[in-house]
Coordinates of N, CA, C and O and ligand atoms in Angstrom, one line a residue:
M1 N 76.0 106.1 124.9 CA 76.4 106.4 126.2 C 77.1 107.6 126.5 O 78.2 107.9 126.2
Q2 N 76.2 108.6 127.1 CA 76.8 109.8 127.4 C 77.4 109.7 128.8 O 78.4 110.5 129.2
C3 N 76.8 109.2 129.8 CA 77.0 109.3 131.2 C 77.9 108.0 131.7 O 78.4 108.0 132.7
G4 N 77.9 107.0 130.7 CA 78.9 106.0 131.1 C 78.2 104.8 131.9 O 78.8 103.9 132.3
A5 N 76.8 105.0 132.0 CA 76.1 104.0 132.7 C 76.1 102.6 132.0 O 76.1 102.7 130.7
S6 N 76.0 101.6 132.7 CA 76.2 100.3 132.0 C 74.7 99.6 132.3 O 74.2 99.6 133.4
Y7 N 74.3 98.7 131.2 CA 73.1 98.1 131.4 C 73.3 96.5 131.0 O 74.2 96.3 130.0
G8 N 72.5 95.7 131.6 CA 72.6 94.3 131.2 C 71.7 94.1 130.0 O 70.8 94.9 129.5
L9 N 72.0 93.0 129.3 CA 71.3 92.6 128.1 C 69.8 92.4 128.1 O 69.1 93.0 127.4
D10 N 69.4 91.9 129.3 CA 67.9 91.8 129.6 C 67.2 93.2 129.6 O 66.1 93.4 128.9
E11 N 67.8 94.1 130.3 CA 67.2 95.5 130.4 C 67.2 96.2 128.8 O 66.2 96.7 128.6
V12 N 68.2 95.8 128.0 CA 68.3 96.5 126.6 C 67.2 95.8 125.9 O 66.5 96.5 125.1
L13 N 67.2 94.5 126.0 CA 66.2 93.7 125.0 C 64.7 94.1 125.5 O 63.8 93.9 124.7
S14 N 64.4 94.4 126.8 CA 63.1 94.4 127.2 C 62.6 95.9 127.0 O 61.4 96.2 127.1
A15 N 63.5 96.8 126.5 CA 63.1 98.1 126.4 C 62.2 98.2 125.0 O 62.4 97.6 124.0
P16 N 61.1 99.1 125.1 CA 60.4 99.2 123.9 C 61.0 100.1 122.9 O 61.3 101.2 123.2
G17 N 61.1 99.6 121.8 CA 61.9 100.5 120.7 C 63.4 100.6 121.1 O 64.0 99.7 121.6
V18 N 63.9 101.7 120.7 CA 65.3 102.1 120.8 C 65.7 102.3 122.4 O 65.0 103.1 123.0
P19 N 66.6 101.4 123.0 CA 66.8 101.4 124.4 C 67.5 102.8 124.8 O 68.4 103.3 124.2
H20 N 66.8 103.6 125.8 CA 67.4 104.8 126.3 C 67.9 104.7 127.6 O 67.4 103.9 128.4
C21 N 68.9 105.5 128.0 CA 69.3 105.5 129.3 C 68.5 106.6 130.1 O 67.9 107.3 129.7
R22 N 68.7 106.4 131.5 CA 68.2 107.4 132.4 C 68.5 108.8 132.1 O 67.7 109.8 132.3
C23 N 69.7 109.1 131.6 CA 70.1 110.5 131.2 C 69.7 111.0 129.9 O 69.9 112.1 129.6
G24 N 68.9 110.0 129.2 CA 68.4 110.5 127.7 C 69.1 110.1 126.7 O 68.7 110.2 125.5
G25 N 70.4 109.5 127.0 CA 71.3 109.1 125.7 C 70.9 107.8 125.3 O 70.0 107.0 126.0
I26 N 71.1 107.4 124.1 CA 70.8 106.1 123.4 C 71.9 105.0 124.0 O 73.1 105.2 124.0
I27 N 71.4 103.8 124.4 CA 72.3 102.9 124.9 C 72.8 102.1 123.7 O 72.2 101.6 122.8
K28 N 74.1 102.0 123.9 CA 74.8 101.3 122.5 C 75.8 100.3 123.2 O 76.2 100.4 124.3
P29 N 76.2 99.2 122.4 CA 77.2 98.3 123.0 C 78.7 99.1 123.1 O 78.9 100.1 122.6
D30 N 79.3 98.5 124.1 CA 80.6 99.2 124.5 C 81.6 98.8 123.5 O 82.7 98.2 123.9
V31 N 81.6 99.0 122.3 CA 82.5 98.9 121.3 C 82.5 100.1 120.3 O 81.7 100.9 120.5
V32 N 83.6 100.2 119.6 CA 83.8 101.3 118.6 C 83.1 101.0 117.4 O 83.4 99.8 116.8
L33 N 82.2 101.7 117.0 CA 81.5 101.4 115.8 C 82.1 102.2 114.6 O 82.9 103.0 114.8
Y34 N 81.8 101.8 113.4 CA 82.3 102.3 112.2 C 82.3 104.0 112.4 O 81.3 104.5 112.7
E35 N 83.2 104.5 112.0 CA 83.5 106.1 111.9 C 83.4 106.7 113.3 O 83.3 108.0 113.3
E36 N 83.5 106.1 114.3 CA 83.4 106.6 115.6 C 85.0 106.8 115.9 O 85.9 105.9 115.5
P37 N 85.3 107.8 116.7 CA 86.8 107.9 117.0 C 87.2 106.9 118.0 O 86.4 106.6 118.9
L38 N 88.4 106.5 118.0 CA 89.1 105.5 118.9 C 89.6 106.4 120.2 O 89.9 107.5 120.0
D39 N 89.4 105.7 121.3 CA 90.0 106.5 122.6 C 91.4 106.5 122.5 O 92.1 105.5 122.2
E40 N 92.0 107.6 122.6 CA 93.4 107.9 122.4 C 94.3 107.2 123.3 O 95.3 106.6 122.9
T41 N 93.9 107.0 124.5 CA 94.7 106.3 125.5 C 94.8 104.8 125.2 O 95.8 104.1 125.2
I42 N 93.7 104.2 124.8 CA 93.4 102.8 124.5 C 94.1 102.6 123.2 O 95.0 101.6 123.0
W43 N 94.1 103.5 122.2 CA 94.8 103.3 120.9 C 96.3 103.3 121.1 O 97.0 102.5 120.7
R44 N 96.8 104.3 122.1 CA 98.3 104.3 122.1 C 98.7 103.1 122.9 O 99.7 102.5 122.5
G45 N 98.0 102.5 123.9 CA 98.3 101.3 124.5 C 98.3 100.1 123.6 O 99.1 99.2 123.7
A46 N 97.4 100.0 122.5 CA 97.4 99.0 121.6 C 98.6 99.0 120.7 O 99.2 98.0 120.4
Q47 N 99.0 100.2 120.3 CA 100.2 100.4 119.4 C 101.4 99.9 120.1 O 102.3 99.2 119.7
E48 N 101.6 100.3 121.5 CA 102.7 99.8 122.3 C 102.9 98.4 122.4 O 103.8 97.7 122.3
A49 N 101.6 97.7 122.7 CA 101.5 96.3 123.1 C 101.9 95.6 121.7 O 102.8 94.7 121.8
V50 N 101.5 96.1 120.5 CA 101.8 95.4 119.3 C 103.2 95.5 119.1 O 103.8 94.6 118.7
A51 N 103.7 96.7 119.3 CA 105.2 96.9 119.0 C 106.1 96.0 119.8 O 107.2 95.8 119.4
E52 N 105.7 95.7 121.1 CA 106.4 95.0 122.0 C 106.2 93.5 121.9 O 107.0 92.7 122.5
A53 N 105.3 93.1 121.1 CA 104.7 91.7 121.2 C 105.8 90.7 120.6 O 106.3 91.0 119.5
D54 N 105.8 89.6 121.0 CA 106.7 88.4 120.3 C 105.9 87.8 119.3 O 106.5 87.2 118.4
V55 N 104.6 87.5 119.7 CA 103.6 86.7 118.8 C 102.4 87.5 118.6 O 102.0 88.2 119.5
M56 N 102.0 87.4 117.3 CA 100.7 88.2 117.0 C 99.7 87.2 116.3 O 100.0 86.6 115.3
L57 N 98.5 87.0 116.9 CA 97.5 86.2 116.2 C 96.3 87.1 115.8 O 95.8 87.9 116.7
V58 N 96.1 87.3 114.6 CA 95.0 88.1 114.1 C 94.0 87.3 113.4 O 94.3 86.4 112.5
G59 N 92.8 87.5 113.7 CA 91.8 86.6 113.2 C 90.4 87.4 113.0 O 90.0 88.3 113.5
G60 N 89.6 86.9 112.0 CA 88.3 87.5 111.7 C 88.3 88.8 111.1 O 87.4 89.7 111.4
T61 N 89.3 89.1 110.3 CA 89.4 90.4 109.8 C 90.1 90.5 108.5 O 91.0 89.7 108.2
S62 N 89.6 91.3 107.5 CA 90.3 91.4 106.2 C 91.4 92.2 106.3 O 92.1 92.3 105.2
L63 N 91.7 92.9 107.4 CA 92.8 93.7 107.6 C 92.7 95.0 106.6 O 93.8 95.4 106.2
S64 N 91.5 95.3 106.3 CA 91.4 96.5 105.2 C 90.8 97.7 106.0 O 90.6 98.7 105.2
V65 N 90.3 97.5 107.2 CA 89.5 98.8 107.7 C 90.7 99.6 108.7 O 91.2 98.9 109.8
Y66 N 91.1 100.6 108.4 CA 92.0 101.6 109.1 C 91.3 102.3 110.1 O 90.2 102.8 109.8
P67 N 91.9 102.8 111.3 CA 93.3 102.6 111.6 C 93.7 101.3 112.0 O 94.9 100.9 112.3
A68 N 92.8 100.5 112.5 CA 93.1 99.1 113.3 C 93.9 98.3 112.5 O 94.8 97.7 112.9
A69 N 93.6 98.3 111.1 CA 94.4 97.3 110.3 C 96.0 97.7 110.2 O 96.8 96.8 110.0
G70 N 96.2 99.0 110.5 CA 97.6 99.4 110.6 C 98.4 99.0 111.7 O 99.6 99.1 111.7
L71 N 97.7 98.5 112.7 CA 98.5 98.0 113.9 C 99.5 96.8 113.6 O 100.6 96.8 114.0
I72 N 99.0 96.0 112.6 CA 100.1 94.9 112.1 C 101.3 95.4 111.7 O 102.3 94.7 111.7
Q73 N 101.3 96.6 111.2 CA 102.6 97.3 110.5 C 103.6 97.5 111.7 O 104.8 97.6 111.4
L74 N 103.2 97.5 113.0 CA 104.0 97.9 114.1 C 104.6 96.7 114.6 O 105.5 96.7 115.5
F75 N 104.1 95.5 114.2 CA 104.5 94.3 114.7 C 105.8 93.9 114.1 O 105.9 93.8 112.9
S76 N 106.9 93.5 115.0 CA 108.1 93.1 114.3 C 108.6 91.8 114.8 O 109.8 91.4 114.6
G77 N 107.9 91.0 115.7 CA 108.1 89.8 116.2 C 107.9 88.8 115.2 O 107.5 88.9 114.1
E78 N 108.0 87.5 115.7 CA 107.6 86.2 114.9 C 107.3 85.3 115.9 O 107.9 84.9 116.8
P79 N 106.2 84.4 115.5 CA 105.3 84.4 114.4 C 104.2 85.3 114.3 O 103.7 85.7 115.3
L80 N 103.8 85.5 113.0 CA 102.6 86.2 112.7 C 101.6 85.2 112.2 O 101.9 84.5 111.3
V81 N 100.4 85.1 112.9 CA 99.5 84.0 112.6 C 98.2 84.8 112.1 O 97.6 85.7 112.8
L82 N 97.8 84.5 110.9 CA 96.5 85.0 110.5 C 95.5 84.0 110.2 O 95.8 82.8 109.7
I83 N 94.2 84.2 110.7 CA 93.2 83.4 110.6 C 92.0 84.3 109.9 O 91.4 85.2 110.5
N84 N 91.6 84.0 108.7 CA 90.6 84.7 108.1 C 89.9 83.8 106.9 O 90.5 83.0 106.3
K85 N 88.6 84.0 106.5 CA 88.0 83.3 105.7 C 88.5 83.7 104.1 O 88.4 83.0 103.3
S86 N 88.9 85.0 104.1 CA 89.4 85.4 102.7 C 90.8 86.0 102.9 O 91.2 86.2 103.9
A87 N 91.3 86.2 101.8 CA 92.7 86.8 101.7 C 92.8 88.3 102.2 O 91.7 88.9 102.4
T88 N 94.0 88.6 102.7 CA 94.2 89.7 103.4 C 95.5 90.4 102.7 O 96.3 89.6 102.1
P89 N 95.8 91.7 102.8 CA 97.0 92.2 102.1 C 98.2 91.6 103.0 O 99.4 92.1 102.5
Y90 N 98.1 91.1 104.1 CA 99.3 90.6 104.9 C 99.6 89.1 104.8 O 100.5 88.8 105.5
D91 N 98.7 88.4 103.9 CA 98.9 87.0 103.9 C 100.3 86.5 103.7 O 100.9 85.6 104.3
S92 N 101.2 87.3 102.8 CA 102.6 86.9 102.4 C 103.4 87.1 103.6 O 104.5 86.6 103.6
R93 N 103.0 87.9 104.6 CA 103.9 88.2 105.7 C 103.6 87.2 106.9 O 104.4 87.0 107.8
A94 N 102.6 86.5 106.8 CA 102.3 85.5 107.7 C 103.2 84.2 107.9 O 103.6 83.7 106.9
N95 N 103.6 83.9 109.0 CA 104.3 82.7 109.3 C 103.3 81.5 109.3 O 103.8 80.4 108.8
L96 N 102.2 81.7 109.7 CA 101.2 80.6 109.7 C 99.9 81.3 109.1 O 99.3 82.3 109.8
L97 N 99.3 80.8 108.1 CA 98.0 81.3 107.4 C 97.0 80.2 107.4 O 97.2 79.3 106.9
I98 N 95.9 80.6 108.2 CA 94.8 79.6 108.2 C 93.5 80.2 107.6 O 93.0 81.2 108.1
C99 N 93.1 79.5 106.6 CA 92.0 80.1 105.8 C 90.7 79.4 106.4 O 90.4 78.2 106.3
G100 N 90.0 80.1 107.2 CA 88.7 79.6 107.8 C 88.1 80.7 108.6 O 88.6 81.7 108.8
S101 N 87.0 80.3 109.3 CA 86.2 81.2 110.2 C 86.9 81.2 111.6 O 87.3 80.1 112.1
I102 N 87.1 82.4 112.2 CA 87.9 82.4 113.4 C 87.2 81.7 114.6 O 87.8 81.0 115.2
G103 N 86.0 81.8 114.5 CA 85.1 80.9 115.5 C 85.3 79.5 115.4 O 85.5 78.7 116.4
Q104 N 85.2 78.9 114.1 CA 85.5 77.4 114.0 C 86.9 77.1 114.2 O 87.2 76.0 114.8
V105 N 87.8 77.8 113.8 CA 89.3 77.5 113.9 C 89.5 77.5 115.4 O 90.2 76.6 115.9
L106 N 89.2 78.5 116.1 CA 89.6 78.5 117.8 C 88.8 77.5 118.5 O 89.2 77.0 119.4
S107 N 87.6 77.1 118.1 CA 86.8 76.2 118.7 C 87.6 74.9 118.7 O 87.7 74.0 119.5
K108 N 88.2 74.5 117.3 CA 89.0 73.3 117.2 C 90.2 73.3 118.0 O 90.5 72.3 118.5
V109 N 90.8 74.5 118.2 CA 92.0 74.6 119.1 C 91.8 74.2 120.4 O 92.4 73.6 121.1
V110 N 90.5 74.8 120.9 CA 90.2 74.5 122.4 C 89.9 73.2 122.5 O 90.2 72.4 123.5
E111 N 89.1 72.6 121.4 CA 88.9 71.0 121.6 C 90.0 70.3 121.7 O 90.2 69.3 122.5
R112 N 91.2 70.6 120.9 CA 92.4 69.8 120.9 C 92.9 70.1 122.2 O 93.6 69.1 122.9
L113 N 93.1 71.2 122.8 CA 93.7 71.5 124.1 C 92.9 70.7 125.3 O 93.7 70.2 126.2
N114 N 91.7 70.6 125.1 CA 91.0 69.9 126.1 C 91.0 68.5 126.0 O 90.7 67.7 127.0
G115 N 91.0 67.9 124.7 CA 91.0 66.6 124.5 C 92.4 65.9 124.3 O 92.9 65.3 125.2
Ligands
ZN201 ZN1 73.2 107.8 130.5

Protein backbone atom coordinates (compact mmCIF):
# COMPACT_ATOMS: atom_id res chain seq x y z
CA MET A 1 0.00 0.00 0.00
CA GLN A 2 1.77 3.06 -1.23
CA CYS A 3 -1.20 5.39 -1.58
CA GLY A 4 -3.17 4.21 1.44
CA ALA A 5 -6.18 3.07 -0.62
CA SER A 6 -8.27 0.38 1.02
CA TYR A 7 -9.90 -2.61 -0.69
CA GLY A 8 -12.49 -5.14 0.40
CA LEU A 9 -11.78 -8.86 0.59
CA ASP A 10 -13.97 -9.55 -2.47
CA GLU A 11 -11.92 -7.20 -4.64
CA VAL A 12 -8.65 -8.74 -3.45
CA LEU A 13 -9.83 -12.34 -3.96
CA SER A 14 -11.26 -11.69 -7.42
CA ALA A 15 -7.98 -10.19 -8.71
CA PRO A 16 -6.10 -12.37 -11.18
CA GLY A 17 -2.74 -13.24 -9.59
CA VAL A 18 -1.17 -10.77 -7.17
CA PRO A 19 -3.71 -8.01 -6.45
CA HIS A 20 -2.51 -4.55 -7.47
CA CYS A 21 -3.79 -1.13 -6.53
CA ARG A 22 -4.86 1.56 -9.01
CA CYS A 23 -1.57 3.34 -8.17
CA GLY A 24 0.44 0.28 -9.17
CA GLY A 25 1.42 -0.82 -5.66
CA ILE A 26 0.78 -4.33 -4.37
CA ILE A 27 -2.24 -4.65 -2.07
CA LYS A 28 -1.37 -6.20 1.26
CA PRO A 29 -3.17 -6.66 4.59
CA ASP A 30 -3.11 -3.65 6.93
CA VAL A 31 -0.84 -5.38 9.41
CA VAL A 32 2.88 -5.21 10.06
CA LEU A 33 4.63 -8.16 8.47
CA TYR A 34 7.93 -9.67 9.61
CA GLU A 35 10.89 -7.37 9.06
CA GLU A 36 8.69 -4.38 8.28
CA PRO A 37 9.25 -1.29 10.44
CA LEU A 38 6.63 -0.42 13.04
CA ASP A 39 4.89 2.95 12.76
CA GLU A 40 6.71 5.15 15.30
CA THR A 41 3.57 6.92 16.56
CA ILE A 42 1.65 3.68 17.03
CA TRP A 43 4.63 2.02 18.69
CA ARG A 44 5.05 4.86 21.18
CA GLY A 45 1.32 4.75 21.91
CA ALA A 46 1.52 1.01 22.57
CA GLN A 47 4.44 1.50 24.95
CA GLU A 48 2.59 4.19 26.89
CA ALA A 49 -0.60 2.12 27.09
CA VAL A 50 1.28 -0.90 28.44
CA ALA A 51 3.23 1.19 30.95
CA GLU A 52 -0.03 2.65 32.33
CA ALA A 53 -2.13 -0.55 32.20
CA ASP A 54 -3.52 -2.16 35.36
CA VAL A 55 -4.19 -5.52 33.70
CA MET A 56 -2.40 -7.17 30.80
CA LEU A 57 -3.72 -10.13 28.84
CA VAL A 58 -1.32 -11.56 26.28
CA GLY A 59 -2.35 -14.42 24.02
CA GLY A 60 -1.33 -16.37 20.97
CA THR A 61 2.34 -15.45 21.05
CA SER A 62 5.52 -17.15 22.14
CA LEU A 63 6.74 -13.70 23.22
CA SER A 64 9.96 -14.31 21.36
CA VAL A 65 9.61 -11.89 18.43
CA TYR A 66 11.01 -8.46 19.22
CA PRO A 67 10.34 -5.60 19.49
CA ALA A 68 6.69 -6.47 20.21
CA ALA A 69 7.64 -9.08 22.81
CA GLY A 70 9.53 -6.40 24.73
CA LEU A 71 6.28 -4.53 25.47
CA ILE A 72 5.60 -6.90 28.35
CA GLN A 73 8.72 -5.61 30.12
CA LEU A 74 7.05 -2.20 30.42
CA PHE A 75 4.06 -3.65 32.28
CA SER A 76 4.21 -3.11 36.04
CA GLY A 77 0.56 -3.74 36.95
CA GLU A 78 -1.12 -6.88 38.14
CA PRO A 79 -2.48 -9.31 37.06
CA LEU A 80 -0.54 -10.47 34.02
CA VAL A 81 -2.51 -13.15 32.15
CA LEU A 82 -0.77 -15.29 29.53
CA ILE A 83 -2.63 -17.58 27.13
CA ASN A 84 -0.48 -19.64 24.76
CA LYS A 85 -0.12 -23.20 23.51
CA SER A 86 3.55 -23.37 24.37
CA ALA A 87 5.81 -22.00 27.09
CA THR A 88 7.02 -18.40 26.94
CA PRO A 89 9.98 -16.70 28.65
CA TYR A 90 7.47 -14.80 30.82
CA ASP A 91 5.47 -17.75 32.20
CA SER A 92 7.04 -17.38 35.65
CA ARG A 93 5.90 -13.74 35.81
CA ALA A 94 2.27 -14.54 34.96
CA ASN A 95 -0.38 -14.35 37.67
CA LEU A 96 -2.59 -16.56 35.54
CA LEU A 97 -1.12 -18.91 32.95
CA ILE A 98 -3.48 -20.72 30.58
CA CYS A 99 -1.96 -23.32 28.27
CA GLY A 100 -4.13 -23.49 25.16
CA SER A 101 -5.11 -21.89 21.90
CA ILE A 102 -6.13 -18.25 22.30
CA GLY A 103 -9.10 -18.82 19.97
CA GLN A 104 -10.42 -21.77 21.96
CA VAL A 105 -9.80 -20.19 25.36
CA LEU A 106 -11.47 -16.89 24.50
CA SER A 107 -14.38 -18.68 22.81
CA LYS A 108 -15.02 -20.52 26.09
CA VAL A 109 -14.79 -17.27 28.03
CA VAL A 110 -17.39 -15.70 25.74
CA GLU A 111 -19.63 -18.80 26.07
CA ARG A 112 -19.43 -18.52 29.86
CA LEU A 113 -20.21 -14.82 29.83
CA ASN A 114 -23.20 -15.35 27.52
CA GLY A 115 -24.47 -18.45 29.26
ZN1 LIG B 1 -2.47 2.54 -4.30
